[in-house]
Structures are given as C-alpha cells and as structure tokens.
Coordinates of C-alpha atoms in Angstrom, one line a residue:
X8 CA 169.6 85.3 53.4
X9 CA 167.8 81.9 53.4
X10 CA 166.0 80.8 56.6
X11 CA 164.5 77.4 57.4
X12 CA 161.7 77.7 59.9
X13 CA 161.5 75.1 62.8
X14 CA 157.8 75.5 63.3
X15 CA 155.1 77.8 64.6
X16 CA 156.2 80.4 67.0
X17 CA 154.4 83.6 68.0
X18 CA 157.6 85.5 67.3
X19 CA 157.7 84.3 63.7
X20 CA 154.1 85.2 62.8
X21 CA 154.2 87.9 60.1
X22 CA 152.5 91.0 61.5
X23 CA 151.0 94.0 59.9
X24 CA 153.4 96.9 59.5
X25 CA 156.5 94.8 59.8
X26 CA 157.5 94.9 56.1
X27 CA 156.0 91.5 55.2
X28 CA 154.0 91.1 52.0
X29 CA 150.2 91.8 52.4
X30 CA 149.3 88.2 51.6
X31 CA 151.6 86.8 54.3
X32 CA 150.6 89.1 57.1
X33 CA 148.8 87.1 59.9
X34 CA 149.8 83.7 58.5
X35 CA 151.7 81.4 60.8
X36 CA 154.8 79.6 59.6
X37 CA 154.9 75.8 59.3
X38 CA 157.8 73.4 60.0
X39 CA 160.1 73.3 57.0
X40 CA 159.0 76.6 55.4
X41 CA 161.9 78.3 53.6
X42 CA 162.1 82.1 53.7
X43 CA 164.2 84.4 51.5
X44 CA 164.9 87.4 53.7
X45 CA 166.7 90.7 53.3
X46 CA 168.2 91.6 56.6
X47 CA 171.3 93.4 58.1
X48 CA 174.1 91.4 59.7
X49 CA 172.9 92.5 63.2
X50 CA 169.6 90.8 62.6
X51 CA 171.3 87.6 61.5
X52 CA 173.5 87.5 64.6
X53 CA 170.6 88.2 66.9
X54 CA 168.4 85.5 65.4
X55 CA 171.1 82.8 65.0
X56 CA 171.1 82.1 68.7
X57 CA 167.3 81.7 68.9
X58 CA 165.2 78.6 68.1
X59 CA 163.0 80.1 65.5
X60 CA 165.1 78.9 62.6
X61 CA 166.8 75.6 62.1
X62 CA 169.2 77.1 59.6
X63 CA 170.3 80.6 58.6
X64 CA 172.5 80.8 55.5
X65 CA 173.5 83.9 53.6
X66 CA 173.0 83.9 49.9
X67 CA 176.4 84.6 48.3
X68 CA 175.2 86.7 45.4
X69 CA 171.9 88.4 44.7
X70 CA 170.0 87.1 41.7
X71 CA 170.5 89.1 38.5
X72 CA 169.4 88.3 34.9
X73 CA 172.2 86.6 33.0
X74 CA 173.1 86.7 29.4
X75 CA 173.1 83.8 27.1
X76 CA 176.9 83.7 27.0
X77 CA 177.1 83.6 30.7
X78 CA 174.6 80.6 30.9
X79 CA 176.6 78.8 28.2
X80 CA 179.9 79.4 30.1
X81 CA 178.3 78.1 33.3
X82 CA 177.1 74.9 31.6
X83 CA 180.5 74.4 30.0
X84 CA 182.2 74.8 33.4
X85 CA 179.8 72.4 35.0
X86 CA 180.4 69.8 32.2
X87 CA 184.2 70.3 32.7
X88 CA 183.9 69.8 36.5
X89 CA 181.8 66.6 36.1
X90 CA 184.1 65.2 33.5
X91 CA 187.1 65.9 35.8
X92 CA 185.4 64.1 38.6
X93 CA 184.5 61.1 36.4
X94 CA 188.1 61.0 35.1
X95 CA 189.5 61.0 38.6
X96 CA 187.1 58.2 39.7
X97 CA 187.8 56.0 36.7
X98 CA 191.5 56.4 36.7
X99 CA 191.7 55.8 40.4
X100 CA 189.4 52.8 40.3
X101 CA 191.3 51.2 37.4
X102 CA 194.7 52.1 39.0
X103 CA 195.8 53.7 35.7
X104 CA 197.5 56.8 37.2
X105 CA 198.7 57.6 40.7
X106 CA 196.1 59.5 42.6
X107 CA 198.2 62.5 43.8
X108 CA 199.6 63.7 40.4
X109 CA 196.2 63.1 38.8
X110 CA 194.4 65.2 41.4
X111 CA 197.0 68.0 41.2
X112 CA 196.7 68.0 37.4
X113 CA 192.9 68.1 37.5
X114 CA 193.0 70.9 40.1
X115 CA 195.4 72.9 37.9
X116 CA 193.1 72.4 34.9
X117 CA 190.0 73.6 36.8
X118 CA 191.8 76.7 37.9
X119 CA 193.1 77.4 34.4
X120 CA 189.7 77.2 32.7
X121 CA 188.1 79.3 35.4
X122 CA 185.9 76.7 37.2
X123 CA 187.3 77.9 40.5
X124 CA 189.7 80.7 41.4
X125 CA 193.1 80.1 42.9
X126 CA 191.9 81.6 46.2
X127 CA 189.0 79.2 46.3
X128 CA 191.4 76.3 45.6
X129 CA 193.7 77.3 48.5
X130 CA 190.7 77.8 50.8
X131 CA 189.3 74.3 50.0
X132 CA 192.4 72.7 51.7
X133 CA 191.5 71.7 55.2
X134 CA 194.7 72.6 57.0
X135 CA 193.2 71.5 60.3
X136 CA 192.6 68.0 59.0
X137 CA 196.1 67.8 57.5
X138 CA 197.6 68.9 60.8
X139 CA 195.5 66.4 62.7
X140 CA 196.6 63.5 60.4
X141 CA 200.2 64.6 60.7
X142 CA 200.1 64.8 64.5
X143 CA 198.3 61.4 64.6
X144 CA 201.5 59.6 63.4
X145 CA 203.2 60.4 66.7
X146 CA 201.0 58.1 68.8
X147 CA 201.3 55.4 66.1
X148 CA 205.1 55.6 66.2
X149 CA 205.0 55.5 70.0
X150 CA 202.9 52.3 69.9
X151 CA 205.4 50.7 67.6
X152 CA 208.6 51.8 69.5
X153 CA 207.3 50.7 72.9
X154 CA 206.2 47.3 71.7
X155 CA 202.5 47.9 72.4
X156 CA 201.6 47.4 68.8
X157 CA 203.3 44.0 68.6
X158 CA 201.6 42.9 71.8
X159 CA 198.2 44.0 70.5
X160 CA 198.9 42.3 67.1
X161 CA 199.7 39.1 68.9
X162 CA 196.4 39.3 70.8
X163 CA 194.5 39.9 67.5
X164 CA 196.1 36.8 65.9
X165 CA 194.5 34.8 68.7
X166 CA 191.1 35.8 67.3
X167 CA 191.6 33.6 64.3
X168 CA 189.4 31.0 65.9
X169 CA 186.5 33.3 65.0
X170 CA 187.0 32.6 61.3
X171 CA 187.7 35.2 58.6
X172 CA 184.3 36.9 58.9
X173 CA 184.5 37.1 62.7
X174 CA 188.1 38.4 62.5
X175 CA 187.2 41.2 60.1
X176 CA 184.1 42.1 62.2
X177 CA 186.3 42.4 65.3
X178 CA 188.7 44.7 63.5
X179 CA 185.7 46.9 62.3
X180 CA 184.1 47.0 65.8
X181 CA 187.4 47.8 67.6
X182 CA 188.2 50.7 65.2
X183 CA 184.7 52.0 65.3
X184 CA 184.7 51.9 69.2
X185 CA 188.0 53.8 69.3
X186 CA 186.8 56.4 66.8
X187 CA 183.8 57.1 69.0
X188 CA 186.1 58.8 71.5
X189 CA 189.0 60.1 69.4
X190 CA 189.2 61.4 65.9
X191 CA 188.8 58.9 63.1
X192 CA 192.2 59.8 61.7
X193 CA 193.9 59.2 65.1
X194 CA 192.1 55.9 65.5
X195 CA 193.1 54.7 62.0
X196 CA 196.7 55.7 62.4
X197 CA 197.0 54.1 65.8
X198 CA 195.4 50.9 64.7
X199 CA 197.3 50.8 61.5
X200 CA 200.5 50.3 63.4
X201 CA 199.0 47.2 65.0
X202 CA 197.5 45.7 61.8
X203 CA 200.3 46.3 59.3
X204 CA 202.4 43.3 60.6
X205 CA 199.4 41.0 61.3
X206 CA 199.2 38.0 59.0
X207 CA 196.0 35.8 59.1
X208 CA 195.6 32.7 56.9
X209 CA 192.8 33.2 54.4
X210 CA 192.9 37.0 54.6
X211 CA 195.0 39.6 52.7
X212 CA 196.2 42.9 53.9
X213 CA 193.7 44.8 51.8
X214 CA 190.8 43.2 53.5
X215 CA 192.2 44.1 56.9
X216 CA 192.9 47.7 55.9
X217 CA 189.4 48.3 54.4
X218 CA 187.7 46.9 57.4
X219 CA 189.8 49.2 59.6
X220 CA 189.3 52.2 57.4
X221 CA 185.5 51.9 57.3
X222 CA 185.4 51.1 61.0
X223 CA 187.2 54.4 61.7
X224 CA 184.5 56.3 59.7
X225 CA 181.6 54.7 61.6
X226 CA 181.4 56.6 64.8
X227 CA 177.7 56.1 65.3
X228 CA 177.5 55.2 68.9
X229 CA 178.4 58.5 70.6
X230 CA 177.6 62.1 69.9
X231 CA 181.2 63.1 70.5
X232 CA 182.6 60.8 67.8
X233 CA 182.1 63.2 64.9
X234 CA 181.2 66.8 64.3
X235 CA 177.9 66.1 62.6
X236 CA 176.8 64.0 65.6
X237 CA 177.2 67.1 67.8
X238 CA 175.4 69.3 65.3
X239 CA 172.2 67.3 65.6
X240 CA 172.5 66.5 69.3
X241 CA 171.1 69.8 70.5
X242 CA 168.8 70.7 67.6
X243 CA 167.1 67.3 67.6
X244 CA 166.8 67.1 71.4
X245 CA 168.7 63.8 71.5
X246 CA 170.4 62.3 74.5
X247 CA 173.7 60.4 74.8
X248 CA 171.8 57.1 75.3
X249 CA 169.9 57.7 72.0
X250 CA 173.2 57.5 70.1
X251 CA 174.2 54.3 72.0
X252 CA 170.8 52.6 71.4
X253 CA 170.5 53.3 67.7
X254 CA 174.1 53.8 66.8
X255 CA 175.2 50.6 68.5
X256 CA 172.9 48.5 66.4
X257 CA 173.7 50.4 63.2
X258 CA 177.4 49.8 63.9
X259 CA 176.8 46.1 64.1
X260 CA 174.7 45.9 61.0
X261 CA 177.2 48.0 58.9
X262 CA 180.1 45.9 60.4
X263 CA 178.5 42.7 59.1
X264 CA 177.9 44.2 55.7
X265 CA 181.5 45.5 55.5
X266 CA 183.0 42.1 56.6
X267 CA 180.9 40.2 54.1
X268 CA 181.8 42.7 51.4
X269 CA 185.5 42.4 52.1
X270 CA 185.4 38.6 51.8
X271 CA 183.4 38.6 48.6
X272 CA 184.9 41.5 46.7
X273 CA 188.4 41.8 48.0
X274 CA 189.4 38.1 48.0
X275 CA 192.9 37.8 46.6
X276 CA 194.9 34.6 46.4
X277 CA 198.2 36.5 46.4
X278 CA 198.3 37.0 50.2
X279 CA 196.9 33.6 51.1
X280 CA 199.6 31.2 52.2
X281 CA 200.4 28.7 49.5
X282 CA 199.5 25.1 49.9
X283 CA 202.1 22.7 51.0
X284 CA 204.1 21.1 48.1
X285 CA 203.4 17.5 47.4
X286 CA 205.6 14.9 49.0
X287 CA 208.3 13.5 46.7
X288 CA 207.7 10.0 45.4
X289 CA 209.2 7.2 47.4
X290 CA 212.4 5.7 46.0
X291 CA 212.0 2.3 44.3

C-alpha cells in the first residue's frame, strides 16, 4: 500500500511500540512524504475517509527478485508497446490506414504477444463512456428534427462579421460553456448537429470541427464540468468562484490559441468558395 501524506498531523506521528522502524519513531511526517505500508483492508477503509493521506493506493504485486529472462521479456514487451503506439500515431497522422481496423489489429497483436491479457483488454473498454456517447445522439437528432439546429446555425452565420478568428473563437467559447454544465460528449454531439451544415466563407469544415472538439474538452470554468475538477475541489479547498476566476481566463487564452492554430495549420483552399470567373470579352 502506498500512502501520500498531506502534512503533519498528531495522528500520523510514528510512536514507540506501534510497529514503526526505530529510526522513524517520534519523527513527524512532512507534506508529500510517500510511505510504503503493510496494512489489512480494514485499515485502508478506515483511513481512506480521513484527511491524513492525500492518496492511498494498493500496490498490485509485492516486490520479488526477478530473473534475467523475466527482465528481458518485460523490456521486449515495453518496446513492443511503444512501437505499437508510435505506429498508431504515425499511420493515423499520415492517414495511411483507417483508425478503427488499425487499432483493432494492434490490440490483437498486443494480446497475442502477452503485453496484456484478454481480460485486461476487455476491462480497458469504458462501457459507461460508450453508452454516454450513444445516448448523446438522441438530443442531437432532436435538435435536427425540430429545426432548432437550423435556427441556431442561421444565427451563427450572422457572426461572420467578427471575421474568421472571431467566428472560431465564438464556436470554441460556446462549446466550452456548454460542456461546463453537461458532459463533453453530449455538448459536442449537440453542437455538431448545428455546425455540420454551416458554411462560412474563408473557413473549412475541419477548422470548425476542431474548434468545437477542443472547446468541448475545455471545461475549466466550473467544478462540475469534469470529474477531475470535482476530485480536486474538496481536497484543495477550492470554491466554485475559484474555478470561474481562473478557469474563465484560461478558457479565453486557450480559445485564442486554438483559433489562431486552426487558421494557421488547418487552412485548406478546398472548402473556400472559388473566386468568380472572369467576365467574357466584349464582342467586337
């Protein structure tokens, strides 16, 4: 069991006769100290709800001396895993192979050579996330069928007066604000039904989708926008207004960077409306 101490506490001072090593008895713990403990499950459950430790995590396997063959096998598996990750990134970035069959092939290969077990592969699938994404298509279809998506899209087109940078920034900020109160997958699916039919001169669909996608993953302004925000809310002693004060400014800064990056790196003349053809010459 690995424990990360939050700081000095009388309850955490090693005492004589409590099983602590002789050199540690009577020494207070400091913030950030990491302890390797041997304790029953009942002790873990009792101390997990206290504030003595910032983190309690069970060590999966006790340390045992390993043979040379086992070390070589581990290094080979590590090299195979890193190579598979690099292959996935390169092929996906260069658009050489479709992502789904490539990922399935790599997963099958990793299971075959023993990098992970079949049970670990199945347990790595987040069924809750898959179900959330699947259920999010319902509100998106409702927005489309009721005409709300078309009305919102027409309103977005009116923002063309802000220019290409301002339009992308508005998309980012709108999606980010929506994801602060609902899940990011639901925000992206709902907003996708609005943006998929929007055509803006000087911008292509890829720029719009990237701005929307990154905005949906930027729930900085509220503690309820994402699970990690809630994880640090109580432990760090933060308030709701702390997220709004710092996260609001961070959202604006990241939005400006994303909008500029979309204009610089994703410019594509294919979606830009072509110039008007030249007028035919006047007859003699």
